[in-house]
PDB file of C-alpha atoms in Angstrom:
ATOM      1  CA  UNK A   1      96.436  90.550 100.736  1.00 51.00           C
ATOM      2  CA  UNK A   2      97.544  93.726 102.464  1.00 56.00           C
ATOM      3  CA  UNK A   3      97.536  94.543 106.112  1.00 60.00           C
ATOM      4  CA  UNK A   4      94.428  95.380 108.134  1.00 65.00           C
ATOM      5  CA  UNK A   5      92.887  98.710 107.238  1.00 65.00           C
ATOM      6  CA  UNK A   6      89.895  99.189 109.498  1.00 88.00           C
ATOM      7  CA  UNK A   7      88.783 101.713 106.866  1.00 93.00           C
ATOM      8  CA  UNK A   8      85.236 102.950 106.434  1.00 96.00           C
ATOM      9  CA  UNK A   9      84.208 101.411 103.129  1.00 97.00           C
ATOM     10  CA  UNK A  10      81.312 101.025 100.740  1.00 97.00           C
ATOM     11  CA  UNK A  11      81.029  97.765  98.804  1.00 98.00           C
ATOM     12  CA  UNK A  12      79.342  97.798  95.398  1.00 98.00           C
ATOM     13  CA  UNK A  13      78.724  94.527  93.553  1.00 97.00           C
ATOM     14  CA  UNK A  14      77.918  94.493  89.854  1.00 96.00           C
ATOM     15  CA  UNK A  15      80.129  97.577  89.587  1.00 96.00           C
ATOM     16  CA  UNK A  16      81.416  97.085  86.049  1.00 95.00           C
ATOM     17  CA  UNK A  17      78.212  98.327  84.394  1.00 94.00           C
ATOM     18  CA  UNK A  18      74.578  99.260  84.848  1.00 93.00           C
ATOM     19  CA  UNK A  19      73.171 100.272  88.193  1.00 95.00           C
ATOM     20  CA  UNK A  20      76.298  99.213  90.122  1.00 96.00           C
ATOM     21  CA  UNK A  21      78.465 101.515  88.022  1.00 97.00           C
ATOM     22  CA  UNK A  22      75.929 104.313  88.363  1.00 96.00           C
ATOM     23  CA  UNK A  23      75.826 103.920  92.156  1.00 96.00           C
ATOM     24  CA  UNK A  24      79.614 104.301  92.299  1.00 97.00           C
ATOM     25  CA  UNK A  25      79.462 107.459  90.196  1.00 96.00           C
ATOM     26  CA  UNK A  26      76.590 108.962  92.202  1.00 95.00           C
ATOM     27  CA  UNK A  27      78.086 108.143  95.613  1.00 95.00           C
ATOM     28  CA  UNK A  28      81.496 109.568  94.689  1.00 93.00           C
ATOM     29  CA  UNK A  29      81.845 112.871  96.501  1.00 84.00           C
ATOM     30  CA  UNK A  30      78.828 112.271  98.750  1.00 90.00           C
ATOM     31  CA  UNK A  31      80.539 109.850 101.118  1.00 84.00           C
ATOM     32  CA  UNK A  32      82.347 112.251 103.413  1.00 84.00           C
ATOM     33  CA  UNK A  33      83.272 109.688 106.068  1.00 88.00           C
ATOM     34  CA  UNK A  34      83.943 106.849 103.652  1.00 93.00           C
ATOM     35  CA  UNK A  35      87.601 106.217 102.951  1.00 95.00           C
ATOM     36  CA  UNK A  36      87.298 103.747 100.101  1.00 96.00           C
ATOM     37  CA  UNK A  37      84.852 102.129  97.700  1.00 97.00           C
ATOM     38  CA  UNK A  38      85.329  98.449  96.951  1.00 98.00           C
ATOM     39  CA  UNK A  39      84.123  97.677  93.432  1.00 98.00           C
ATOM     40  CA  UNK A  40      83.222  94.037  92.795  1.00 98.00           C
ATOM     41  CA  UNK A  41      82.422  92.489  89.418  1.00 97.00           C
ATOM     42  CA  UNK A  42      83.812  90.000  86.934  1.00 95.00           C
ATOM     43  CA  UNK A  43      85.168  92.562  84.444  1.00 96.00           C
ATOM     44  CA  UNK A  44      88.333  93.994  85.982  1.00 97.00           C
ATOM     45  CA  UNK A  45      89.152  96.335  83.109  1.00 97.00           C
ATOM     46  CA  UNK A  46      85.767  98.061  83.257  1.00 97.00           C
ATOM     47  CA  UNK A  47      86.097  98.604  87.007  1.00 97.00           C
ATOM     48  CA  UNK A  48      89.600 100.006  86.532  1.00 98.00           C
ATOM     49  CA  UNK A  49      88.212 102.486  83.997  1.00 97.00           C
ATOM     50  CA  UNK A  50      85.467 103.465  86.446  1.00 97.00           C
ATOM     51  CA  UNK A  51      88.021 103.883  89.248  1.00 97.00           C
ATOM     52  CA  UNK A  52      89.858 106.481  87.115  1.00 97.00           C
ATOM     53  CA  UNK A  53      86.679 108.597  87.038  1.00 97.00           C
ATOM     54  CA  UNK A  54      86.149 108.594  90.802  1.00 96.00           C
ATOM     55  CA  UNK A  55      87.694 110.960  93.326  1.00 95.00           C
ATOM     56  CA  UNK A  56      87.395 108.568  96.272  1.00 95.00           C
ATOM     57  CA  UNK A  57      90.042 105.838  96.581  1.00 96.00           C
ATOM     58  CA  UNK A  58      88.909 102.543  95.043  1.00 97.00           C
ATOM     59  CA  UNK A  59      89.786  98.894  95.586  1.00 98.00           C
ATOM     60  CA  UNK A  60      88.989  96.831  92.475  1.00 98.00           C
ATOM     61  CA  UNK A  61      88.047  93.242  93.290  1.00 98.00           C
ATOM     62  CA  UNK A  62      87.522  91.128  90.172  1.00 98.00           C
ATOM     63  CA  UNK A  63      85.351  88.186  91.191  1.00 97.00           C
ATOM     64  CA  UNK A  64      82.120  86.367  90.462  1.00 94.00           C
ATOM     65  CA  UNK A  65      79.673  86.599  93.379  1.00 93.00           C
ATOM     66  CA  UNK A  66      78.044  83.374  92.207  1.00 89.00           C
ATOM     67  CA  UNK A  67      81.334  81.463  92.572  1.00 91.00           C
ATOM     68  CA  UNK A  68      81.744  79.856  96.002  1.00 91.00           C
ATOM     69  CA  UNK A  69      85.559  79.923  95.780  1.00 97.00           C
ATOM     70  CA  UNK A  70      85.585  83.643  94.940  1.00 96.00           C
ATOM     71  CA  UNK A  71      83.214  84.321  97.830  1.00 95.00           C
ATOM     72  CA  UNK A  72      85.424  82.338 100.230  1.00 97.00           C
ATOM     73  CA  UNK A  73      88.471  84.374  99.185  1.00 97.00           C
ATOM     74  CA  UNK A  74      86.470  87.586  99.617  1.00 97.00           C
ATOM     75  CA  UNK A  75      85.396  86.441 103.079  1.00 97.00           C
ATOM     76  CA  UNK A  76      89.051  85.932 104.009  1.00 97.00           C
ATOM     77  CA  UNK A  77      89.852  89.430 102.713  1.00 96.00           C
ATOM     78  CA  UNK A  78      87.145  90.879 104.964  1.00 96.00           C
ATOM     79  CA  UNK A  79      88.439  88.915 107.945  1.00 96.00           C
ATOM     80  CA  UNK A  80      92.015  90.038 107.323  1.00 95.00           C
ATOM     81  CA  UNK A  81      91.400  93.712 106.586  1.00 94.00           C
ATOM     82  CA  UNK A  82      88.541  94.173 109.065  1.00 96.00           C
ATOM     83  CA  UNK A  83      86.943  97.123 107.251  1.00 97.00           C
ATOM     84  CA  UNK A  84      83.956  98.977 108.661  1.00 96.00           C
ATOM     85  CA  UNK A  85      81.321  98.388 106.003  1.00 96.00           C
ATOM     86  CA  UNK A  86      79.159 101.510 105.949  1.00 95.00           C
ATOM     87  CA  UNK A  87      77.047 100.550 102.955  1.00 96.00           C
ATOM     88  CA  UNK A  88      76.490  97.559 100.678  1.00 96.00           C
ATOM     89  CA  UNK A  89      75.044  98.117  97.226  1.00 96.00           C
ATOM     90  CA  UNK A  90      74.194  94.666  95.908  1.00 94.00           C
ATOM     91  CA  UNK A  91      73.725  95.402  92.213  1.00 93.00           C
ATOM     92  CA  UNK A  92      75.102  92.129  90.830  1.00 92.00           C
ATOM     93  CA  UNK A  93      72.503  90.013  89.128  1.00 88.00           C
ATOM     94  CA  UNK A  94      71.644  87.801  86.199  1.00 86.00           C
ATOM     95  CA  UNK A  95      68.792  85.858  84.703  1.00 87.00           C
ATOM     96  CA  UNK A  96      68.169  82.944  82.405  1.00 87.00           C
ATOM     97  CA  UNK A  97      65.600  83.209  79.636  1.00 87.00           C
ATOM     98  CA  UNK A  98      63.093  80.446  79.191  1.00 85.00           C
ATOM     99  CA  UNK A  99      60.265  78.614  80.842  1.00 91.00           C
ATOM    100  CA  UNK A 100      60.786  77.947  84.536  1.00 88.00           C
ATOM    101  CA  UNK A 101      59.986  74.251  84.076  1.00 91.00           C
ATOM    102  CA  UNK A 102      62.801  74.043  81.511  1.00 93.00           C
ATOM    103  CA  UNK A 103      65.459  75.585  83.772  1.00 92.00           C
ATOM    104  CA  UNK A 104      67.474  73.287  85.989  1.00 92.00           C
ATOM    105  CA  UNK A 105      67.162  73.592  89.727  1.00 91.00           C
ATOM    106  CA  UNK A 106      70.848  74.599  89.799  1.00 89.00           C
ATOM    107  CA  UNK A 107      70.203  77.500  87.402  1.00 89.00           C
ATOM    108  CA  UNK A 108      67.195  78.648  89.413  1.00 90.00           C
ATOM    109  CA  UNK A 109      69.088  78.398  92.718  1.00 88.00           C
ATOM    110  CA  UNK A 110      72.041  80.351  91.301  1.00 85.00           C
ATOM    111  CA  UNK A 111      69.729  83.179  90.232  1.00 87.00           C
ATOM    112  CA  UNK A 112      68.143  83.323  93.695  1.00 88.00           C
ATOM    113  CA  UNK A 113      71.548  83.309  95.445  1.00 85.00           C
ATOM    114  CA  UNK A 114      72.924  86.169  93.356  1.00 85.00           C
ATOM    115  CA  UNK A 115      69.783  88.243  92.856  1.00 86.00           C
ATOM    116  CA  UNK A 116      68.494  88.005  96.407  1.00 82.00           C
TER     117      UNK A 116
END
């Protein structure tokens, strides 16, 4: 971890593809008082490729928002760096296929935690 930044940031989850990636591309250049975008997703390489396309400085954070340990580490990063979060784009999500009565309660709860 680096030292405290106090930067104005935007956090985008699900940033390695889909709507999260598109939000990053669309917001780039529009965020005049934002100093950095934090991209969060599991696929580090895809976020690094996206970061090369953006003009705004980017912090790539490879993590799984459904993983409690990853979320705890991210919480510590927020506490340490004390950024000013100007916008959160929560585009991470997933779903299981099948009948609801055939999905475990753990699978259903994980979908609710991430998607909501």
